[in-house]
Amino acid sequence: MAFSLSIALGLIPVEATATDAYGNTATVLATGETSQRLQGDTFVLGDQLKITVYENFAAASSKPGDPALMSLVERSEITGNYVVQEDGGIFLPLVGAIATSGATATQLETAIQTSFASRLGAKVAVAIQLLEREPIYVTGDLAQSGVFRYSPGMTALHALALAGGAAAQGGADKWRMVDLARERERVAQAENRLARLLARLTVLAEEKGSSNEGAMQRLVELSGRPAADRLIAEERAVRDLEEEQLVSQSAAAAGVIASLNNERAILTESLADAETALQDKAERLSFMQNLRARGTTTDQNVNIVRDEYVLARSTWNDLRGMLARVERTLVETRQRDAQALTGHRIATERAFLLTRQSITEEETTRSLMDNLVQAMRSLPLGDDERAAAELRFEIVRRTTQGIVTTEGDLLSPLRPGDVLNIQRREAISSGESARLVH
């Protein structure tokens, strides 16, 4: 049954990237234990994907409020099913090869969007659906060797249970193995959270201009250099977006301030003219009143001049009110701009302190869970666990660098397409002895 891994439109890449021969980019997941924990969220060799590409033909005549989907047209010559090949990539018509293995759905979507923009100048939206993953192949000294469907988070213990291994049959000890697996997963999750916190602290320290060597060194020790670089790139991308938003708001405020300054200058000049006109009207009114007192003019002429004076005074008052409102708005805009900058600095400092506190708490939690795992490991083995201890787990994995064989245990995570060879150590030792005698 197909299930949706991710559908995202226009997201921004924040991962460490690798570039193929065509100039396309996709994230390369860190190797080692960290990459195994993250594998459920990334593509691997043999994954079958359905990729749907929509080009954005935003019509010039489109009206505000029109649904955004009205401008999306599916590119049927590109939409289709693709399989992650041995080189870790897929090949899209018109675009070329794109590195896929180790990338998340979001990163692959972004890589496709970037390739379209650079090669064809087209703006596209991409939807990716994971259709099928390779199964797990279990062989060896088992009741039922065979091919089993892969499930996210699958371990050698799951495969052993599916294959009917002796250590997976009944008994109370199996629950302790399950609890141990659960606690190890909780430790892994705590390490992931801790790694993200350390990356955030590193970026915040850089932004504050303080030393970040301790956090960076701890992050590299915990996750490895590739994963550390990826997490720091994620945090930097988030901080860059926040910085861009602040800059955008500041630029908008600067534009409003410039407009208000121009308006204030015009109103100031108009107010000065209105004040001069009002003074002239007042002098003329006084002159006409003196003439009427001497009987050389009529009341009608005086009333006309008085009306002109009243109109000039009203215009002068209106301009004063408009100027006062513009100056008040100017002060408020400047205050909001300054408050936004101050608020950003305060938020950065608060985030820095909270991140340090969270790191301390996460370190404590991780240490407690790790101690619990070690204590569970030190308990005497039960019958089921002794049976499991007699087994040797060999994982054969296909990678872009070739076939890799590693030795694991019951809790070793598996990937789609893995071959798990389970043998009893007694049989292995006997076989080695026979070869030595021969």
Coordinates of C-alpha atoms in Angstrom, one line a residue:
M1 CA 0.0 0.0 0.0
A2 CA 1.4 3.4 -0.9
F3 CA 1.6 6.0 1.8
S4 CA 2.4 9.7 1.6
L5 CA 5.9 10.6 2.9
S6 CA 5.6 14.3 2.3
I7 CA 3.8 16.9 0.3
A8 CA 5.3 20.4 0.5
L9 CA 5.2 23.4 -1.8
G10 CA 8.0 25.9 -2.1
L11 CA 9.9 25.0 1.0
I12 CA 13.5 26.3 1.5
P13 CA 16.4 23.9 1.8
V14 CA 18.3 24.1 5.0
E15 CA 20.5 21.0 4.8
A16 CA 24.1 20.4 3.9
T17 CA 24.1 19.5 0.2
A18 CA 26.1 17.6 -2.4
T19 CA 26.4 18.5 -6.0
D20 CA 26.2 15.9 -8.9
A21 CA 27.6 16.1 -12.4
Y22 CA 24.6 18.1 -13.6
G23 CA 24.9 20.8 -10.9
N24 CA 21.9 19.5 -9.0
T25 CA 21.9 19.5 -5.2
A26 CA 20.5 17.2 -2.6
T27 CA 21.3 16.6 1.0
V28 CA 23.8 13.9 2.0
L29 CA 22.8 12.4 5.3
A30 CA 25.5 11.9 7.9
T31 CA 27.0 8.4 8.1
G32 CA 27.1 6.2 11.2
E33 CA 24.6 5.9 14.0
T34 CA 23.0 9.3 13.5
S35 CA 22.2 8.5 9.9
Q36 CA 20.7 5.2 10.9
R37 CA 18.4 7.0 13.3
L38 CA 17.4 9.5 10.7
Q39 CA 17.0 6.9 7.9
G40 CA 13.2 6.6 8.3
D41 CA 12.9 10.2 7.2
T42 CA 15.2 9.9 4.2
F43 CA 15.2 8.1 0.8
V44 CA 17.4 5.0 0.2
L45 CA 18.4 3.0 -2.8
G46 CA 15.6 1.1 -4.4
D47 CA 12.8 3.4 -3.1
Q48 CA 10.0 3.9 -5.7
L49 CA 8.7 7.4 -5.7
K50 CA 5.8 9.1 -7.5
I51 CA 6.9 12.7 -8.3
T52 CA 4.2 15.1 -9.5
V53 CA 5.4 18.5 -10.8
Y54 CA 3.1 21.5 -11.2
E55 CA 4.3 24.6 -13.1
N56 CA 3.1 27.9 -11.8
F57 CA 1.5 29.9 -14.7
A58 CA 0.4 32.9 -12.7
A59 CA -1.8 34.9 -15.1
A60 CA -1.2 38.6 -15.3
S61 CA -4.9 39.1 -15.3
S62 CA -5.5 37.1 -12.1
K63 CA -7.3 39.0 -9.5
P64 CA -6.5 39.3 -5.8
G65 CA -8.1 36.5 -3.9
D66 CA -8.1 34.0 -6.7
P67 CA -7.1 30.5 -5.5
A68 CA -3.4 29.9 -5.9
L69 CA -4.1 26.4 -7.4
M70 CA -5.8 28.0 -10.4
S71 CA -2.4 28.9 -11.8
L72 CA -0.8 25.4 -11.2
V73 CA -0.6 23.2 -14.3
E74 CA 0.7 19.6 -14.1
R75 CA 3.8 18.8 -16.2
S76 CA 2.7 15.4 -17.4
E77 CA 5.9 14.7 -19.3
I78 CA 7.8 14.8 -16.0
T79 CA 5.2 13.5 -13.5
G80 CA 5.7 9.8 -13.0
N81 CA 7.2 7.0 -10.9
Y82 CA 11.0 6.9 -10.3
V83 CA 13.3 4.5 -8.5
V84 CA 16.4 5.6 -6.6
Q85 CA 19.2 4.1 -8.7
E86 CA 22.5 2.5 -7.6
D87 CA 24.3 5.9 -7.9
G88 CA 21.8 7.3 -5.3
G89 CA 19.9 9.5 -7.8
I90 CA 17.0 9.8 -10.1
F91 CA 16.8 11.2 -13.6
L92 CA 14.0 13.6 -14.5
P93 CA 13.3 14.6 -18.1
L94 CA 14.3 18.2 -19.0
V95 CA 16.1 18.5 -15.6
G96 CA 18.7 15.6 -15.5
A97 CA 20.1 13.7 -12.6
I98 CA 19.3 14.7 -9.0
A99 CA 21.0 13.1 -5.9
T100 CA 18.3 11.5 -3.9
S101 CA 19.7 8.9 -1.5
G102 CA 20.0 10.3 2.0
A103 CA 17.7 13.3 1.2
T104 CA 14.4 14.0 2.9
A105 CA 11.2 14.7 0.9
T106 CA 11.5 18.4 1.5
Q107 CA 15.1 18.5 0.3
L108 CA 14.3 16.5 -2.8
E109 CA 11.3 18.8 -3.6
T110 CA 13.6 21.9 -3.2
A111 CA 16.3 20.3 -5.4
I112 CA 13.8 19.8 -8.2
Q113 CA 12.4 23.3 -7.8
T114 CA 15.9 24.8 -7.9
S115 CA 16.9 22.7 -11.0
F116 CA 13.8 23.9 -12.8
A117 CA 14.4 27.5 -11.9
S118 CA 18.1 27.4 -13.0
R119 CA 17.7 25.3 -16.2
L120 CA 14.3 26.4 -17.5
G121 CA 13.5 29.5 -15.6
A122 CA 10.3 27.9 -14.4
K123 CA 8.6 28.1 -11.0
V124 CA 7.2 24.8 -10.0
A125 CA 5.6 23.1 -7.1
V126 CA 6.5 19.5 -6.3
A127 CA 4.6 16.7 -4.5
I128 CA 6.5 13.5 -3.6
Q129 CA 4.8 10.2 -2.6
L130 CA 6.7 7.1 -1.4
L131 CA 5.1 4.2 -3.2
E132 CA 7.2 1.2 -2.3
R133 CA 10.4 0.3 -0.4
E134 CA 12.5 -2.8 -0.8
P135 CA 11.9 -5.6 1.7
I136 CA 14.2 -7.1 4.3
Y137 CA 16.0 -10.4 3.4
V138 CA 16.6 -12.7 6.3
T139 CA 18.8 -15.8 5.9
G140 CA 20.7 -18.2 8.2
D141 CA 20.0 -20.7 10.9
L142 CA 16.3 -19.9 11.3
A143 CA 13.0 -21.7 11.3
Q144 CA 11.7 -19.5 8.4
S145 CA 14.2 -17.6 6.3
G146 CA 12.7 -15.4 3.7
V147 CA 11.7 -11.9 2.5
F148 CA 9.8 -9.6 4.9
R149 CA 8.2 -6.3 4.4
Y150 CA 10.1 -3.4 5.8
S151 CA 8.5 -1.3 8.5
P152 CA 9.9 2.1 9.8
G153 CA 12.1 1.7 12.8
M154 CA 12.7 -2.0 12.1
T155 CA 15.5 -3.7 14.0
A156 CA 17.2 -7.1 13.8
L157 CA 14.9 -8.2 16.7
H158 CA 11.8 -7.5 14.5
A159 CA 13.4 -9.5 11.7
L160 CA 14.3 -12.4 14.0
A161 CA 10.7 -12.5 15.3
L162 CA 9.3 -12.6 11.7
A163 CA 11.7 -15.4 10.9
G164 CA 10.8 -17.5 13.9
G165 CA 14.1 -17.4 15.7
A166 CA 14.5 -19.2 19.0
A167 CA 15.3 -16.1 20.9
A168 CA 12.1 -14.5 19.7
Q169 CA 9.8 -17.3 20.8
G170 CA 7.8 -16.7 24.0
G171 CA 9.3 -16.2 27.4
A172 CA 9.3 -13.3 29.7
D173 CA 12.8 -12.3 28.8
K174 CA 11.7 -11.0 25.4
W175 CA 9.9 -8.2 27.1
R176 CA 13.1 -7.0 28.7
M177 CA 14.7 -7.0 25.2
V178 CA 11.7 -4.9 24.0
D179 CA 12.1 -2.5 27.0
L180 CA 15.8 -2.3 26.3
A181 CA 15.1 -1.4 22.6
R182 CA 12.5 1.2 23.7
E183 CA 14.9 2.8 26.1
R184 CA 17.7 2.8 23.5
E185 CA 15.3 4.6 21.1
R186 CA 14.5 7.1 23.8
V187 CA 18.2 7.7 24.3
A188 CA 18.6 8.2 20.5
Q189 CA 15.7 10.7 20.5
A190 CA 17.3 12.6 23.4
E191 CA 20.5 12.7 21.5
N192 CA 18.7 14.1 18.5
R193 CA 17.0 16.8 20.6
L194 CA 20.3 17.6 22.3
A195 CA 22.1 17.9 18.9
R196 CA 19.5 20.4 17.7
L197 CA 19.8 22.4 20.8
L198 CA 23.6 22.5 20.5
A199 CA 23.3 23.6 16.9
R200 CA 20.9 26.3 17.9
L201 CA 23.2 27.5 20.7
T202 CA 26.1 27.5 18.2
V203 CA 24.2 29.8 15.8
L204 CA 22.9 32.0 18.5
A205 CA 26.4 32.4 20.0
E206 CA 27.7 33.4 16.6
E207 CA 24.9 36.0 16.2
K208 CA 25.8 37.4 19.6
G209 CA 29.5 37.4 18.8
S210 CA 30.4 35.2 21.7
S211 CA 32.4 32.0 21.7
N212 CA 30.7 28.8 20.5
E213 CA 33.6 26.4 20.4
G214 CA 32.4 24.3 23.3
A215 CA 28.9 23.8 21.8
M216 CA 30.3 23.1 18.4
Q217 CA 32.8 20.5 19.7
R218 CA 30.1 18.8 21.7
L219 CA 27.8 18.7 18.7
V220 CA 30.5 17.1 16.5
E221 CA 31.3 14.5 19.2
L222 CA 27.6 13.7 19.5
S223 CA 26.5 13.6 15.8
G224 CA 29.6 13.7 13.7
R225 CA 30.8 16.5 11.4
P226 CA 28.4 16.0 8.5
A227 CA 25.3 15.8 10.7
A228 CA 26.6 18.8 12.8
D229 CA 27.0 20.9 9.6
R230 CA 23.5 19.9 8.5
L231 CA 21.9 20.9 11.8
I232 CA 23.8 24.2 11.9
A233 CA 22.7 24.9 8.4
E234 CA 19.1 24.3 9.5
E235 CA 19.4 26.7 12.4
R236 CA 21.2 29.3 10.3
A237 CA 18.4 29.2 7.7
V238 CA 15.8 29.8 10.4
R239 CA 17.7 32.7 11.8
D240 CA 18.3 34.1 8.4
L241 CA 14.6 34.0 7.7
E242 CA 14.0 35.9 11.0
E243 CA 16.7 38.4 10.1
E244 CA 15.2 38.9 6.6
Q245 CA 11.8 39.5 8.1
L246 CA 13.3 42.1 10.5
V247 CA 15.1 43.8 7.6
S248 CA 12.0 43.8 5.5
Q249 CA 10.0 45.3 8.3
S250 CA 12.7 47.9 8.9
A251 CA 12.8 48.7 5.2
A252 CA 9.0 49.2 5.2
A253 CA 9.2 51.4 8.2
A254 CA 11.9 53.5 6.5
G255 CA 9.7 53.9 3.5
V256 CA 6.8 55.1 5.7
I257 CA 9.1 57.4 7.6
A258 CA 10.4 58.9 4.4
S259 CA 6.8 59.4 3.1
L260 CA 5.8 61.0 6.4
N261 CA 8.8 63.4 6.3
N262 CA 7.8 64.5 2.8
E263 CA 4.2 65.1 3.9
R264 CA 5.4 67.0 7.0
A265 CA 7.6 69.2 4.9
I266 CA 4.7 70.0 2.5
L267 CA 2.3 70.7 5.4
T268 CA 4.9 72.9 7.1
E269 CA 5.2 75.0 4.0
S270 CA 1.5 75.1 3.5
L271 CA 1.0 76.1 7.1
A272 CA 3.5 79.0 6.8
D273 CA 1.6 80.2 3.7
A274 CA -1.7 79.9 5.5
E275 CA -0.4 81.8 8.5
T276 CA 0.8 84.6 6.2
A277 CA -2.6 84.7 4.5
L278 CA -4.4 84.8 7.9
Q279 CA -2.2 87.7 9.1
D280 CA -3.1 89.6 5.9
K281 CA -6.8 88.9 6.4
A282 CA -6.6 90.1 10.0
E283 CA -4.9 93.3 9.0
R284 CA -7.5 93.9 6.2
L285 CA -10.4 93.3 8.6
S286 CA -9.0 95.7 11.1
F287 CA -8.6 98.3 8.3
M288 CA -12.2 97.8 7.1
Q289 CA -13.6 98.1 10.6
N290 CA -11.8 101.5 11.0
L291 CA -13.2 102.7 7.7
R292 CA -16.7 101.7 8.9
A293 CA -16.2 103.6 12.2
R294 CA -15.4 106.7 10.1
G295 CA -18.5 106.1 7.9
T296 CA -16.5 105.6 4.7
T297 CA -17.6 102.0 4.0
T298 CA -20.6 99.8 4.5
D299 CA -21.3 96.9 6.8
Q300 CA -21.6 94.6 3.8
N301 CA -18.0 95.2 2.8
V302 CA -16.9 94.6 6.4
N303 CA -18.8 91.3 6.5
I304 CA -17.2 90.1 3.3
V305 CA -13.7 90.7 4.7
R306 CA -14.7 89.1 8.0
D307 CA -15.9 85.9 6.1
E308 CA -12.6 85.8 4.3
Y309 CA -10.7 86.1 7.6
V310 CA -12.8 83.3 9.1
L311 CA -12.1 81.0 6.1
A312 CA -8.4 81.7 6.3
R313 CA -8.4 80.9 10.0
S314 CA -10.2 77.6 9.5
T315 CA -7.7 76.6 6.8
W316 CA -4.8 77.5 9.1
N317 CA -6.4 75.3 11.9
D318 CA -7.0 72.4 9.6
L319 CA -3.3 72.4 8.4
R320 CA -2.1 72.6 12.1
G321 CA -4.2 69.5 12.9
M322 CA -3.0 67.6 9.8
L323 CA 0.6 68.5 10.7
A324 CA 0.2 67.3 14.3
R325 CA -1.3 64.0 13.1
V326 CA 1.6 63.4 10.7
E327 CA 4.2 64.2 13.3
R328 CA 2.5 61.8 15.8
T329 CA 2.4 59.1 13.2
L330 CA 6.0 59.7 12.4
V331 CA 7.0 59.4 16.1
E332 CA 4.9 56.2 16.5
T333 CA 6.5 54.6 13.4
R334 CA 10.0 55.3 14.6
Q335 CA 9.1 53.9 18.0
R336 CA 7.7 50.7 16.4
D337 CA 10.8 50.3 14.3
A338 CA 13.1 50.8 17.3
Q339 CA 10.9 48.4 19.4
A340 CA 11.1 45.7 16.7
L341 CA 14.9 45.9 16.7
T342 CA 15.1 45.9 20.5
G343 CA 12.5 43.0 20.6
H344 CA 14.6 41.0 18.2
R345 CA 17.7 41.5 20.4
I346 CA 15.8 40.6 23.5
A347 CA 14.3 37.5 21.9
T348 CA 17.7 36.4 20.7
E349 CA 19.1 36.8 24.3
R350 CA 16.2 35.0 25.8
A351 CA 16.5 32.2 23.2
F352 CA 20.2 31.9 24.0
L353 CA 19.5 31.5 27.7
L354 CA 16.6 29.1 27.3
T355 CA 18.6 27.0 24.9
R356 CA 21.4 26.7 27.4
Q357 CA 18.9 25.7 30.1
S358 CA 17.3 23.1 27.8
I359 CA 20.7 21.6 26.9
T360 CA 21.4 21.2 30.6
E361 CA 18.0 19.5 31.2
E362 CA 18.4 17.3 28.1
E363 CA 21.9 16.2 29.1
T364 CA 20.5 15.2 32.5
T365 CA 17.6 13.3 30.9
R366 CA 20.0 11.6 28.4
S367 CA 22.4 10.6 31.2
L368 CA 19.6 9.1 33.3
M369 CA 18.2 7.1 30.4
D370 CA 21.7 5.9 29.4
N371 CA 22.3 4.8 32.9
L372 CA 19.0 2.9 32.8
V373 CA 20.1 1.2 29.6
Q374 CA 23.4 0.2 31.0
A375 CA 21.7 -1.2 34.2
M376 CA 19.3 -3.2 32.1
R377 CA 22.3 -4.6 30.1
S378 CA 24.1 -5.6 33.3
L379 CA 21.2 -7.8 34.5
P380 CA 21.8 -11.6 34.3
L381 CA 20.7 -13.1 31.0
G382 CA 17.5 -15.1 30.8
D383 CA 17.0 -18.1 28.6
D384 CA 15.8 -16.1 25.7
E385 CA 18.6 -13.5 26.0
R386 CA 21.2 -16.3 26.2
A387 CA 19.7 -17.8 23.1
A388 CA 20.0 -14.4 21.4
A389 CA 23.5 -14.0 22.7
E390 CA 24.4 -17.2 20.9
L391 CA 23.4 -15.6 17.6
R392 CA 25.6 -13.6 15.3
F393 CA 23.9 -10.9 13.2
E394 CA 25.5 -9.9 10.0
I395 CA 24.0 -7.0 8.0
V396 CA 24.7 -6.7 4.3
R397 CA 23.8 -3.3 3.0
R398 CA 23.9 -1.7 -0.5
T399 CA 25.2 1.8 -0.6
T400 CA 26.2 4.3 -3.3
Q401 CA 29.8 3.3 -2.4
G402 CA 29.1 -0.4 -2.9
I403 CA 28.2 -3.3 -0.6
V404 CA 29.0 -2.8 3.1
T405 CA 28.9 -5.6 5.6
T406 CA 28.7 -4.9 9.3
E407 CA 28.1 -7.0 12.5
G408 CA 25.2 -5.9 14.6
D409 CA 23.0 -7.1 17.5
L410 CA 19.3 -7.5 18.3
L411 CA 18.7 -3.8 18.4
S412 CA 20.6 -2.9 15.2
P413 CA 18.4 -0.8 13.0
L414 CA 17.7 -2.1 9.5
R415 CA 17.1 -0.3 6.2
P416 CA 15.0 -1.3 3.2
G417 CA 16.9 -3.8 1.1
D418 CA 19.2 -5.0 3.9
V419 CA 20.2 -8.7 4.0
L420 CA 20.3 -10.0 7.6
N421 CA 22.3 -13.1 8.0
I422 CA 21.7 -14.8 11.4
Q423 CA 24.0 -17.7 12.4
R424 CA 24.7 -19.5 15.7
R425 CA 28.1 -18.7 17.0
E426 CA 28.7 -22.4 17.8
A427 CA 28.2 -23.3 14.2
I428 CA 30.5 -20.5 13.1
S429 CA 33.2 -21.6 15.5
S430 CA 32.8 -25.3 14.4
G431 CA 33.1 -24.2 10.7
E432 CA 36.2 -22.2 11.4
S433 CA 37.8 -25.1 13.3
A434 CA 37.1 -27.5 10.5
R435 CA 38.7 -25.1 8.0
L436 CA 41.8 -24.9 10.2
V437 CA 42.0 -28.7 10.6
H438 CA 41.6 -29.2 6.9

